Amino acid sequence: MENAVGPSSPSGQGQLAEVWARIRGRLRDEVGEVEYRSWLRQMTLASLQGEEVVVLLPTRFLRDWVRGHYGDRLQALWQAEIPAIRRIEFRVMAEPRAEAGQPEPRAEGRAAPNGAAPRPARAEPAEAGLAEPLGRPAEPRMADSRGDWSASLDPRFTFDTFVVGKPNEFAHACARRVAERPAMPGFNPLFLYGGVGLGKTHLMHAIAWAIRERGVQDGRAPLSVAYMSAEKFMYRFIAALRSQSTMEFKESLRSVDVLLIDDLQFLIGKDNTQEEFFHTFNALVDAGKQIIVSSDKPPSDLAGIEDRLRTRLGQGMVADLHATTYELRISILQAKVAQAGVAVPPKVLEFLAHKIATNVRELEGALNRLIAHANLFGRAVTLEGAQEVLHDVLRAHDRRVTIEEIQKRVAEHYNIRLSDMSSPRRARNVARPRQIAMYLAKQLTTRSLPEIGRRFGGRDHTTVMHAVSRVAELMQQDIAFAEDVELLRRMLET
Ligand code: ADP
Ligand code: MG
């Protein structure tokens, strides 16, 4: 059955050309001009029949590449335009001069072994054009099932946008190494592990992008990269079992040069899938291909993963992403702010980095909300605004504040020793922070003045009273001082 906007009717064809132009425009926005020109510009729409769209590419190589890397995305874009569409078929354009029965003018498969440039035909089909509807393509569609390893790589997750600090520098260095020279001895597999939101997926995508990009730059056939979560691996495997196409599944996976499997812990207890992954793993490593795996635990802690697989996983390089430090969180926030091109006062960043300490994803989310909010209302980002906008997020991170915490935070802030909070020293650089801590203890806890006095080295309640009024007075006089105390208060507040 012909679709409502079929290329067979002239008006339908016009409409379809528009849809196609929009889809390509979106894709170009998503992947960027360079990538688009290298790979996607040569796509031509051949037909839309029922639920299938047929897209042509000039060479088999290009067809595999586009299907492998953009297949899913194209399908999603098509579906967004025409929900009835279920699949995209990628075909090689019939070569006008090719002899009948000789379907492929170029080398087999993805890579010309001699390193011939991947750029295909120089002639460019009309940008917006629909191809002449062609007959059956030069080859049967069965010819490959490999296209579907399409990586939906996030364009934001590159090495450029990854902020390096103490907690992640080792994992980052390993990732760089592998991206530069895949399958180097000692780095295969690369096993990245760490808690939620610490950058595992970001690093994996960065490796994949770097490898793809380098291929493009050198004009060599890029290595084929397959990225997927362990969960997706499992679904695909099960689907292959159901449709009795496990051979194709195996072959298609084993033909990649770099395989990245994210969140391997998902395979815990999934015996069949583990078994299959183990075989794929061995086949690839034995063939000198690179494997990169991420997980929330180190291989040794992956209970429920078969011993032999666990052993092999730990045989290359194991690198962990540690919990972030305050410094790293600040750097990440600064980088994001610079990218967004928005002015956010340093105090707001400090506040966020203190308050949201667990997870970079949440930290980013909070910052994005602030920025979105400020844009929406055309207001500057301020500390007060931040506290208001992020009320719910912050509350989740809040806890009851104690005098000890106040002393510790204030001591850290002013770079004095915690013991100075209760020492008899009266030097101003110690006495002033001590007064601030007393003031905050009065503001933020329900302790009485004598009780607070006792916790500050057995001082009298009048000393505490004096501290409280002195700090309040200084806050009136000195805006910078007031902001400082406010910042401390917000950081501590319940
Ligand atoms: P994981 O896979 O470990 O759960 P992600 O890689 O998805 O974490 O990271 C969560 C979010 O935090 C992503 O948006 C990512 O870009 C960001 N992120 C994490 N670490 C960094 C970093 N070092 N530099 C920049 N962004 C980071
Ligand atoms: Mg992840």
Short mmCIF file of C-alpha atoms and ligand atoms in Angstrom, two decimals:
data_model
loop_
_atom_site.label_atom_id
_atom_site.label_comp_id
_atom_site.label_asym_id
_atom_site.label_seq_id
_atom_site.Cartn_x
_atom_site.Cartn_y
_atom_site.Cartn_z
CA MET A 1 0.00 0.00 0.00
CA GLU A 2 1.30 3.37 -0.99
CA ASN A 3 1.69 5.88 1.79
CA ALA A 4 -0.41 9.02 1.80
CA VAL A 5 2.57 11.09 0.78
CA GLY A 6 3.99 8.78 -1.75
CA PRO A 7 6.51 9.86 -4.32
CA SER A 8 4.15 8.66 -7.02
CA SER A 9 1.96 11.74 -6.96
CA PRO A 10 3.56 15.02 -7.88
CA SER A 11 2.24 16.92 -4.87
CA GLY A 12 3.10 14.02 -2.62
CA GLN A 13 6.56 14.15 -4.04
CA GLY A 14 6.88 17.81 -3.24
CA GLN A 15 5.71 17.25 0.28
CA LEU A 16 7.99 14.35 0.70
CA ALA A 17 10.93 16.35 -0.52
CA GLU A 18 10.16 18.89 2.17
CA VAL A 19 9.97 16.27 4.86
CA TRP A 20 13.25 14.84 3.67
CA ALA A 21 14.88 18.24 3.62
CA ARG A 22 13.74 18.84 7.17
CA ILE A 23 15.07 15.52 8.36
CA ARG A 24 18.42 16.15 6.77
CA GLY A 25 18.49 19.62 8.23
CA ARG A 26 17.94 18.22 11.68
CA LEU A 27 20.58 15.61 11.23
CA ARG A 28 23.00 18.24 10.08
CA ASP A 29 22.27 20.32 13.16
CA GLU A 30 22.80 17.32 15.36
CA VAL A 31 26.01 15.98 13.90
CA GLY A 32 27.59 19.20 12.69
CA GLU A 33 28.62 20.34 9.28
CA VAL A 34 31.83 18.36 8.97
CA GLU A 35 30.31 15.07 9.89
CA TYR A 36 27.32 15.77 7.72
CA ARG A 37 29.39 16.56 4.69
CA SER A 38 31.61 13.55 5.18
CA TRP A 39 28.91 10.98 5.46
CA LEU A 40 25.39 12.12 5.04
CA ARG A 41 25.24 14.57 2.23
CA GLN A 42 25.24 11.84 -0.34
CA MET A 43 22.08 10.25 0.88
CA THR A 44 19.27 10.25 -1.61
CA LEU A 45 15.71 9.36 -0.91
CA ALA A 46 14.51 6.68 -3.30
CA SER A 47 11.04 5.88 -2.14
CA LEU A 48 8.57 5.68 0.63
CA GLN A 49 6.29 2.73 0.45
CA GLY A 50 3.94 1.85 3.24
CA GLU A 51 6.07 1.69 6.33
CA GLU A 52 9.42 1.56 4.64
CA VAL A 53 11.69 4.33 3.48
CA VAL A 54 14.45 3.54 1.04
CA VAL A 55 17.58 5.65 1.16
CA LEU A 56 20.37 5.34 -1.39
CA LEU A 57 24.06 5.82 -1.01
CA PRO A 58 26.66 5.74 -3.72
CA THR A 59 28.85 2.98 -2.31
CA ARG A 60 28.51 0.00 -0.15
CA PHE A 61 31.01 1.41 2.25
CA LEU A 62 29.09 4.59 2.70
CA ARG A 63 25.85 2.73 2.98
CA ASP A 64 27.20 0.55 5.80
CA TRP A 65 28.62 3.53 7.52
CA VAL A 66 25.47 5.60 7.39
CA ARG A 67 23.31 2.71 8.40
CA GLY A 68 25.64 1.74 11.20
CA HIS A 69 26.05 5.18 12.64
CA TYR A 70 22.91 7.04 11.80
CA GLY A 71 20.38 4.33 11.09
CA ASP A 72 18.52 4.57 14.38
CA ARG A 73 18.61 8.31 14.39
CA LEU A 74 17.27 8.57 10.87
CA GLN A 75 14.52 6.20 11.68
CA ALA A 76 13.55 8.23 14.72
CA LEU A 77 13.55 11.43 12.68
CA TRP A 78 11.39 9.83 10.03
CA GLN A 79 9.01 8.53 12.61
CA ALA A 80 8.71 11.95 14.12
CA GLU A 81 7.58 13.21 10.72
CA ILE A 82 5.53 10.22 9.63
CA PRO A 83 4.66 7.94 12.51
CA ALA A 84 3.69 5.05 10.23
CA ILE A 85 7.25 4.50 9.19
CA ARG A 86 8.76 1.40 10.67
CA ARG A 87 12.02 0.92 8.88
CA ILE A 88 14.64 2.54 6.78
CA GLU A 89 16.26 0.49 4.10
CA PHE A 90 19.69 1.63 2.98
CA ARG A 91 20.71 0.60 -0.49
CA VAL A 92 23.59 1.14 -2.77
CA MET A 93 22.74 3.35 -5.69
CA ALA A 94 22.95 1.55 -9.00
CA GLU A 95 26.05 2.75 -10.80
CA PRO A 96 25.02 3.99 -14.18
CA ARG A 97 28.14 2.68 -15.85
CA ALA A 98 28.50 -0.49 -13.89
CA GLU A 99 27.96 -3.60 -15.90
CA ALA A 100 24.83 -5.45 -15.23
CA GLY A 101 25.32 -8.11 -12.65
CA GLN A 102 28.29 -6.37 -11.15
CA PRO A 103 26.71 -4.61 -8.32
CA GLU A 104 29.58 -3.05 -6.47
CA PRO A 105 32.10 -0.77 -7.99
CA ARG A 106 34.12 -0.55 -4.81
CA ALA A 107 35.80 -2.64 -2.25
CA GLU A 108 33.95 -5.03 -0.03
CA GLY A 109 32.54 -4.03 3.22
CA ARG A 110 33.51 -1.16 5.36
CA ALA A 111 37.21 -0.84 4.89
CA ALA A 112 39.34 -1.04 1.86
CA PRO A 113 42.23 -3.01 3.31
CA ASN A 114 44.80 -0.91 1.54
CA GLY A 115 43.58 2.08 3.43
CA ALA A 116 41.82 3.73 0.52
CA ALA A 117 39.97 6.86 1.37
CA PRO A 118 36.47 6.34 2.57
CA ARG A 119 35.18 9.29 0.62
CA PRO A 120 33.08 7.86 -2.08
CA ALA A 121 32.01 9.18 -5.40
CA ARG A 122 32.95 12.76 -5.97
CA ALA A 123 29.87 13.63 -7.90
CA GLU A 124 27.26 14.96 -5.59
CA PRO A 125 23.65 14.24 -6.09
CA ALA A 126 21.40 17.23 -5.97
CA GLU A 127 21.12 18.31 -2.36
CA ALA A 128 17.44 18.14 -1.97
CA GLY A 129 16.72 15.70 -4.72
CA LEU A 130 14.76 12.57 -4.67
CA ALA A 131 16.42 9.95 -6.71
CA GLU A 132 14.74 8.55 -9.70
CA PRO A 133 12.78 5.72 -8.27
CA LEU A 134 14.93 2.74 -8.89
CA GLY A 135 14.12 -0.83 -9.39
CA ARG A 136 15.21 -3.45 -7.00
CA PRO A 137 18.56 -2.48 -5.59
CA ALA A 138 21.78 -3.95 -6.70
CA GLU A 139 21.85 -6.46 -3.92
CA PRO A 140 19.44 -8.35 -1.82
CA ARG A 141 18.64 -6.70 1.46
CA MET A 142 19.73 -9.70 3.43
CA ALA A 143 23.32 -8.84 2.66
CA ASP A 144 23.82 -7.25 5.99
CA SER A 145 22.44 -7.20 9.35
CA ARG A 146 25.33 -5.33 10.80
CA GLY A 147 23.98 -1.91 10.26
CA ASP A 148 22.10 -1.89 13.45
CA TRP A 149 25.02 -1.41 15.76
CA SER A 150 24.30 2.16 15.31
CA ALA A 151 25.66 4.08 18.17
CA SER A 152 23.46 6.80 19.42
CA LEU A 153 26.42 8.74 20.65
CA ASP A 154 25.74 11.93 22.50
CA PRO A 155 27.44 14.78 20.68
CA ARG A 156 28.11 16.51 23.99
CA PHE A 157 30.13 13.63 25.39
CA THR A 158 33.57 14.24 23.91
CA PHE A 159 37.05 14.54 25.37
CA ASP A 160 36.82 18.28 24.84
CA THR A 161 33.95 18.59 27.24
CA PHE A 162 35.30 16.16 29.83
CA VAL A 163 36.82 18.00 32.76
CA VAL A 164 39.84 16.25 34.20
CA GLY A 165 40.70 16.33 37.88
CA LYS A 166 42.36 14.11 40.44
CA PRO A 167 39.44 11.70 40.82
CA ASN A 168 39.20 10.87 37.13
CA GLU A 169 42.62 11.61 35.67
CA PHE A 170 43.70 8.01 35.47
CA ALA A 171 40.52 6.77 33.82
CA HIS A 172 40.69 9.73 31.45
CA ALA A 173 44.31 9.02 30.52
CA CYS A 174 43.48 5.38 29.82
CA ALA A 175 40.52 6.39 27.69
CA ARG A 176 42.71 8.76 25.69
CA ARG A 177 45.31 6.08 25.18
CA VAL A 178 42.78 3.58 23.90
CA ALA A 179 41.22 6.16 21.62
CA GLU A 180 44.61 6.97 20.14
CA ARG A 181 45.71 3.40 19.68
CA PRO A 182 43.00 0.83 20.03
CA ALA A 183 43.94 -2.72 20.99
CA MET A 184 47.29 -1.76 22.45
CA PRO A 185 48.67 -4.53 24.63
CA GLY A 186 47.90 -3.93 28.27
CA PHE A 187 44.85 -1.83 27.49
CA ASN A 188 42.56 -4.49 26.17
CA PRO A 189 39.98 -4.69 27.53
CA LEU A 190 39.71 -1.29 29.10
CA PHE A 191 37.47 -1.65 32.11
CA LEU A 192 36.08 1.62 33.48
CA TYR A 193 34.17 1.58 36.71
CA GLY A 194 32.71 4.05 39.17
CA GLY A 195 29.53 5.22 40.82
CA VAL A 196 26.49 6.72 39.16
CA GLY A 197 26.95 9.98 37.31
CA LEU A 198 30.73 10.12 37.51
CA GLY A 199 31.38 10.12 33.78
CA LYS A 200 31.64 6.52 32.59
CA THR A 201 29.25 6.93 29.70
CA HIS A 202 30.76 10.30 28.87
CA LEU A 203 34.23 8.75 28.57
CA MET A 204 32.98 5.85 26.49
CA HIS A 205 31.26 8.14 24.01
CA ALA A 206 34.36 10.30 23.95
CA ILE A 207 36.46 7.30 22.93
CA ALA A 208 33.98 6.38 20.22
CA TRP A 209 33.86 9.94 18.86
CA ALA A 210 37.63 10.28 18.90
CA ILE A 211 38.14 7.07 16.97
CA ARG A 212 35.52 7.97 14.43
CA GLU A 213 36.79 11.47 14.00
CA ARG A 214 40.35 10.41 13.48
CA GLY A 215 39.35 8.11 10.69
CA VAL A 216 37.62 10.97 8.99
CA GLN A 217 40.54 13.33 9.42
CA ASP A 218 43.17 10.98 8.12
CA GLY A 219 41.01 10.17 5.15
CA ARG A 220 41.36 6.54 6.08
CA ALA A 221 38.52 4.16 6.36
CA PRO A 222 37.46 4.69 9.96
CA LEU A 223 37.48 1.79 12.31
CA SER A 224 34.01 0.54 12.88
CA VAL A 225 32.83 1.28 16.36
CA ALA A 226 29.88 -0.28 18.08
CA TYR A 227 28.59 1.19 21.30
CA MET A 228 25.69 -0.15 23.30
CA SER A 229 24.58 -0.75 26.83
CA ALA A 230 24.76 -4.28 28.15
CA GLU A 231 21.00 -4.12 28.35
CA LYS A 232 20.71 -3.42 24.66
CA PHE A 233 23.17 -6.18 23.95
CA MET A 234 20.87 -8.53 25.79
CA TYR A 235 17.73 -7.39 24.01
CA ARG A 236 19.37 -7.76 20.65
CA PHE A 237 20.66 -11.16 21.52
CA ILE A 238 17.25 -12.33 22.67
CA ALA A 239 15.63 -10.88 19.59
CA ALA A 240 18.15 -12.74 17.46
CA LEU A 241 17.37 -15.97 19.28
CA ARG A 242 13.68 -15.46 18.66
CA SER A 243 14.07 -14.71 15.02
CA GLN A 244 16.63 -17.47 14.63
CA SER A 245 19.22 -15.09 13.40
CA THR A 246 21.90 -15.63 15.99
CA MET A 247 24.47 -16.32 13.30
CA GLU A 248 23.93 -12.89 11.85
CA PHE A 249 24.00 -11.38 15.28
CA LYS A 250 27.33 -12.99 16.05
CA GLU A 251 28.87 -12.15 12.74
CA SER A 252 27.79 -8.59 12.78
CA LEU A 253 29.21 -8.00 16.22
CA ARG A 254 32.41 -9.78 15.49
CA SER A 255 33.09 -7.64 12.49
CA VAL A 256 33.53 -4.45 14.47
CA ASP A 257 36.93 -3.06 15.37
CA VAL A 258 36.00 -1.44 18.63
CA LEU A 259 33.21 -2.67 20.86
CA LEU A 260 32.02 -0.59 23.79
CA ILE A 261 29.61 -2.10 26.27
CA ASP A 262 28.22 0.26 28.87
CA ASP A 263 26.88 -0.78 32.29
CA LEU A 264 28.02 -4.35 32.20
CA GLN A 265 26.60 -4.96 35.67
CA PHE A 266 23.31 -5.38 33.89
CA LEU A 267 24.45 -8.83 32.78
CA ILE A 268 24.67 -10.08 36.35
CA GLY A 269 22.65 -13.24 36.58
CA LYS A 270 21.77 -13.24 32.86
CA ASP A 271 23.57 -16.44 32.05
CA ASN A 272 22.79 -16.92 28.39
CA THR A 273 23.62 -13.39 27.48
CA GLN A 274 26.81 -13.55 29.49
CA GLU A 275 27.82 -16.66 27.66
CA GLU A 276 27.26 -14.96 24.33
CA PHE A 277 29.11 -11.88 25.44
CA PHE A 278 31.99 -14.03 26.64
CA HIS A 279 32.33 -15.61 23.20
CA THR A 280 32.08 -12.27 21.43
CA PHE A 281 34.64 -10.87 23.81
CA ASN A 282 37.09 -13.68 23.14
CA ALA A 283 36.59 -13.59 19.40
CA LEU A 284 37.24 -9.86 19.27
CA VAL A 285 40.21 -9.79 21.59
CA ASP A 286 41.76 -12.74 19.78
CA ALA A 287 41.32 -10.91 16.51
CA GLY A 288 43.15 -7.89 17.89
CA LYS A 289 40.06 -5.73 18.31
CA GLN A 290 39.49 -3.37 21.21
CA ILE A 291 36.89 -3.92 23.91
CA ILE A 292 35.87 -1.25 26.37
CA VAL A 293 33.53 -2.04 29.19
CA SER A 294 32.02 0.07 31.94
CA SER A 295 30.45 -1.02 35.16
CA ASP A 296 29.51 0.31 38.57
CA LYS A 297 31.94 -2.11 40.25
CA PRO A 298 35.41 -3.48 39.58
CA PRO A 299 35.55 -6.89 37.90
CA SER A 300 36.45 -8.59 41.17
CA ASP A 301 33.20 -7.39 42.78
CA LEU A 302 30.91 -8.44 39.98
CA ALA A 303 29.26 -11.28 41.81
CA GLY A 304 26.94 -13.10 39.48
CA ILE A 305 29.29 -12.79 36.52
CA GLU A 306 30.87 -16.06 35.55
CA ASP A 307 34.40 -16.53 36.82
CA ARG A 308 36.02 -16.95 33.45
CA LEU A 309 34.45 -13.76 32.12
CA ARG A 310 35.34 -11.88 35.29
CA THR A 311 38.92 -13.01 34.94
CA ARG A 312 39.14 -11.88 31.34
CA LEU A 313 37.56 -8.55 32.13
CA GLY A 314 40.27 -7.83 34.62
CA GLN A 315 43.11 -8.79 32.32
CA GLY A 316 43.56 -5.52 30.51
CA MET A 317 43.45 -2.14 32.16
CA VAL A 318 41.09 -1.50 35.02
CA ALA A 319 40.53 2.16 35.82
CA ASP A 320 38.16 3.71 38.28
CA LEU A 321 36.38 7.03 38.42
CA HIS A 322 36.48 8.18 42.03
CA ALA A 323 33.88 10.31 43.73
CA THR A 324 34.29 13.94 42.74
CA THR A 325 36.10 16.44 44.91
CA TYR A 326 34.92 19.95 45.58
CA GLU A 327 37.61 21.28 43.22
CA LEU A 328 36.52 19.00 40.39
CA ARG A 329 32.91 19.95 40.86
CA ILE A 330 33.83 23.62 40.67
CA SER A 331 35.84 23.02 37.49
CA ILE A 332 33.00 21.09 35.91
CA LEU A 333 30.55 23.86 36.75
CA GLN A 334 32.88 26.49 35.38
CA ALA A 335 33.26 24.57 32.14
CA LYS A 336 29.51 24.17 31.77
CA VAL A 337 28.93 27.83 32.44
CA ALA A 338 31.53 28.78 29.86
CA GLN A 339 29.89 26.48 27.33
CA ALA A 340 26.49 27.90 28.03
CA GLY A 341 27.85 31.43 27.76
CA VAL A 342 25.91 32.60 30.78
CA ALA A 343 27.16 34.73 33.63
CA VAL A 344 26.85 32.85 36.88
CA PRO A 345 28.47 34.38 39.96
CA PRO A 346 31.27 32.27 41.50
CA LYS A 347 29.39 32.21 44.79
CA VAL A 348 26.54 30.36 43.12
CA LEU A 349 28.93 27.79 41.72
CA GLU A 350 30.57 27.33 45.12
CA PHE A 351 27.19 26.91 46.66
CA LEU A 352 26.16 24.24 44.15
CA ALA A 353 29.46 22.40 44.42
CA HIS A 354 29.09 22.26 48.18
CA LYS A 355 25.49 21.27 48.20
CA ILE A 356 25.40 18.66 45.47
CA ALA A 357 28.36 16.47 46.12
CA THR A 358 27.40 13.04 44.92
CA ASN A 359 26.64 13.06 41.29
CA VAL A 360 27.74 15.17 38.35
CA ARG A 361 24.48 14.53 36.58
CA GLU A 362 22.53 16.16 39.38
CA LEU A 363 25.00 18.96 39.61
CA GLU A 364 24.59 19.67 35.91
CA GLY A 365 20.85 19.36 36.20
CA ALA A 366 20.75 21.94 38.97
CA LEU A 367 22.91 24.36 37.01
CA ASN A 368 20.80 23.90 33.89
CA ARG A 369 17.69 24.66 35.85
CA LEU A 370 19.19 27.84 37.17
CA ILE A 371 20.22 28.94 33.72
CA ALA A 372 16.90 28.04 32.16
CA HIS A 373 15.09 29.89 34.89
CA ALA A 374 17.21 32.98 34.52
CA ASN A 375 16.72 32.96 30.74
CA LEU A 376 13.03 32.46 31.03
CA PHE A 377 12.53 35.42 33.31
CA GLY A 378 15.35 37.48 31.90
CA ARG A 379 16.98 37.72 35.30
CA ALA A 380 20.53 37.33 36.42
CA VAL A 381 21.51 34.20 38.31
CA THR A 382 21.93 35.01 42.00
CA LEU A 383 22.52 33.10 45.18
CA GLU A 384 19.03 33.88 46.45
CA GLY A 385 17.47 32.90 43.15
CA ALA A 386 19.46 29.68 43.18
CA GLN A 387 18.19 28.72 46.55
CA GLU A 388 14.66 29.41 45.55
CA VAL A 389 14.75 27.63 42.21
CA LEU A 390 16.54 24.61 43.59
CA HIS A 391 14.52 24.34 46.72
CA ASP A 392 13.46 20.74 46.21
CA VAL A 393 16.80 19.50 44.94
CA LEU A 394 18.60 21.09 47.84
CA ARG A 395 16.22 19.81 50.41
CA ALA A 396 16.97 16.29 49.30
CA HIS A 397 20.60 16.97 50.03
CA ASP A 398 19.94 18.70 53.30
CA ARG A 399 20.44 17.27 56.70
CA ARG A 400 20.38 18.53 60.26
CA VAL A 401 23.28 20.75 60.96
CA THR A 402 25.36 20.33 64.11
CA ILE A 403 27.74 22.66 65.88
CA GLU A 404 30.62 20.39 64.87
CA GLU A 405 29.70 20.73 61.23
CA ILE A 406 29.47 24.46 61.52
CA GLN A 407 32.88 24.64 63.14
CA LYS A 408 34.38 22.36 60.55
CA ARG A 409 32.90 24.18 57.56
CA VAL A 410 33.85 27.59 58.86
CA ALA A 411 37.36 26.46 59.76
CA GLU A 412 37.78 25.03 56.26
CA HIS A 413 36.43 28.16 54.70
CA TYR A 414 38.87 30.43 56.52
CA ASN A 415 41.67 27.97 56.43
CA ILE A 416 42.22 27.64 60.14
CA ARG A 417 42.49 24.54 62.28
CA LEU A 418 39.34 23.01 63.70
CA SER A 419 41.01 23.06 67.13
CA ASP A 420 41.17 26.85 66.89
CA MET A 421 37.41 26.91 67.32
CA SER A 422 37.90 25.96 70.95
CA SER A 423 41.40 27.32 71.55
CA PRO A 424 42.00 30.39 73.72
CA ARG A 425 43.88 32.16 70.89
CA ARG A 426 42.57 35.63 70.23
CA ALA A 427 44.44 36.56 67.07
CA ARG A 428 41.96 38.17 64.72
CA ASN A 429 42.42 35.64 61.90
CA VAL A 430 41.22 32.96 64.32
CA ALA A 431 38.88 34.98 66.49
CA ARG A 432 36.76 36.31 63.63
CA PRO A 433 35.97 32.92 62.08
CA ARG A 434 35.22 31.63 65.56
CA GLN A 435 32.71 34.43 66.01
CA ILE A 436 31.14 33.61 62.68
CA ALA A 437 30.81 29.99 63.70
CA MET A 438 29.14 31.05 66.94
CA TYR A 439 26.79 33.31 65.04
CA LEU A 440 25.87 30.47 62.69
CA ALA A 441 25.44 28.07 65.59
CA LYS A 442 22.96 30.49 67.09
CA GLN A 443 21.16 30.93 63.76
CA LEU A 444 21.08 27.35 62.61
CA THR A 445 20.73 25.24 65.73
CA THR A 446 18.44 25.32 68.71
CA ARG A 447 21.29 25.34 71.19
CA SER A 448 21.27 27.89 73.98
CA LEU A 449 23.98 30.53 74.36
CA PRO A 450 25.64 28.78 77.35
CA GLU A 451 25.60 25.49 75.47
CA ILE A 452 27.21 27.06 72.39
CA GLY A 453 29.77 28.69 74.67
CA ARG A 454 30.67 25.32 76.13
CA ARG A 455 31.24 23.82 72.66
CA PHE A 456 33.63 26.63 71.81
CA GLY A 457 36.21 25.73 74.42
CA GLY A 458 34.09 26.47 77.46
CA ARG A 459 33.45 30.13 76.75
CA ASP A 460 30.97 32.22 78.63
CA HIS A 461 27.50 32.88 77.20
CA THR A 462 28.25 36.63 77.12
CA THR A 463 31.13 35.92 74.74
CA VAL A 464 28.72 34.16 72.43
CA MET A 465 26.25 37.01 72.69
CA HIS A 466 28.96 39.48 71.84
CA ALA A 467 30.04 37.36 68.83
CA VAL A 468 26.49 37.20 67.51
CA SER A 469 25.93 40.94 67.65
CA ARG A 470 29.40 41.72 66.33
CA VAL A 471 28.91 39.51 63.26
CA ALA A 472 25.46 40.98 62.63
CA GLU A 473 26.97 44.44 62.82
CA LEU A 474 29.80 43.62 60.43
CA MET A 475 27.32 42.14 58.00
CA GLN A 476 25.53 45.47 57.94
CA GLN A 477 28.74 47.34 57.20
CA ASP A 478 30.54 45.07 54.79
CA ILE A 479 28.72 43.53 51.86
CA ALA A 480 31.51 41.10 50.98
CA PHE A 481 31.61 39.91 54.55
CA ALA A 482 27.85 39.52 54.59
CA GLU A 483 27.91 37.47 51.40
CA ASP A 484 30.54 35.24 52.84
CA VAL A 485 28.52 34.52 55.94
CA GLU A 486 25.39 34.07 53.86
CA LEU A 487 27.16 31.58 51.68
CA LEU A 488 28.29 29.62 54.70
CA ARG A 489 24.81 29.74 56.10
CA ARG A 490 23.23 28.46 52.90
CA MET A 491 25.77 25.71 52.69
CA LEU A 492 24.98 24.55 56.18
CA GLU A 493 21.30 25.19 56.33
CA THR A 494 18.71 22.58 57.00
P1 ADP B 1 27.83 7.53 34.39
O1 ADP B 1 27.76 6.86 33.06
O2 ADP B 1 29.12 7.24 35.11
O3 ADP B 1 26.64 7.27 35.26
P2 ADP B 1 27.72 9.93 32.81
O4 ADP B 1 28.89 9.69 31.95
O5 ADP B 1 26.39 9.69 32.20
O6 ADP B 1 27.83 9.10 34.17
O7 ADP B 1 27.81 11.41 33.40
C1 ADP B 1 26.68 12.09 33.94
C2 ADP B 1 26.68 13.52 33.49
O8 ADP B 1 27.75 14.20 34.10
C3 ADP B 1 26.89 13.66 31.99
O9 ADP B 1 26.10 14.71 31.52
C4 ADP B 1 28.35 13.99 31.86
O10 ADP B 1 28.61 14.79 30.74
C5 ADP B 1 28.63 14.74 33.14
N1 ADP B 1 30.01 14.54 33.60
C6 ADP B 1 30.47 13.56 34.41
N2 ADP B 1 31.77 13.69 34.64
C7 ADP B 1 32.17 14.78 33.95
C8 ADP B 1 33.43 15.46 33.76
N3 ADP B 1 34.54 15.03 34.35
N4 ADP B 1 33.44 16.55 32.97
C9 ADP B 1 32.32 17.01 32.39
N5 ADP B 1 31.12 16.43 32.52
C10 ADP B 1 31.03 15.33 33.28
MG MG B 2 26.32 5.63 32.26
#
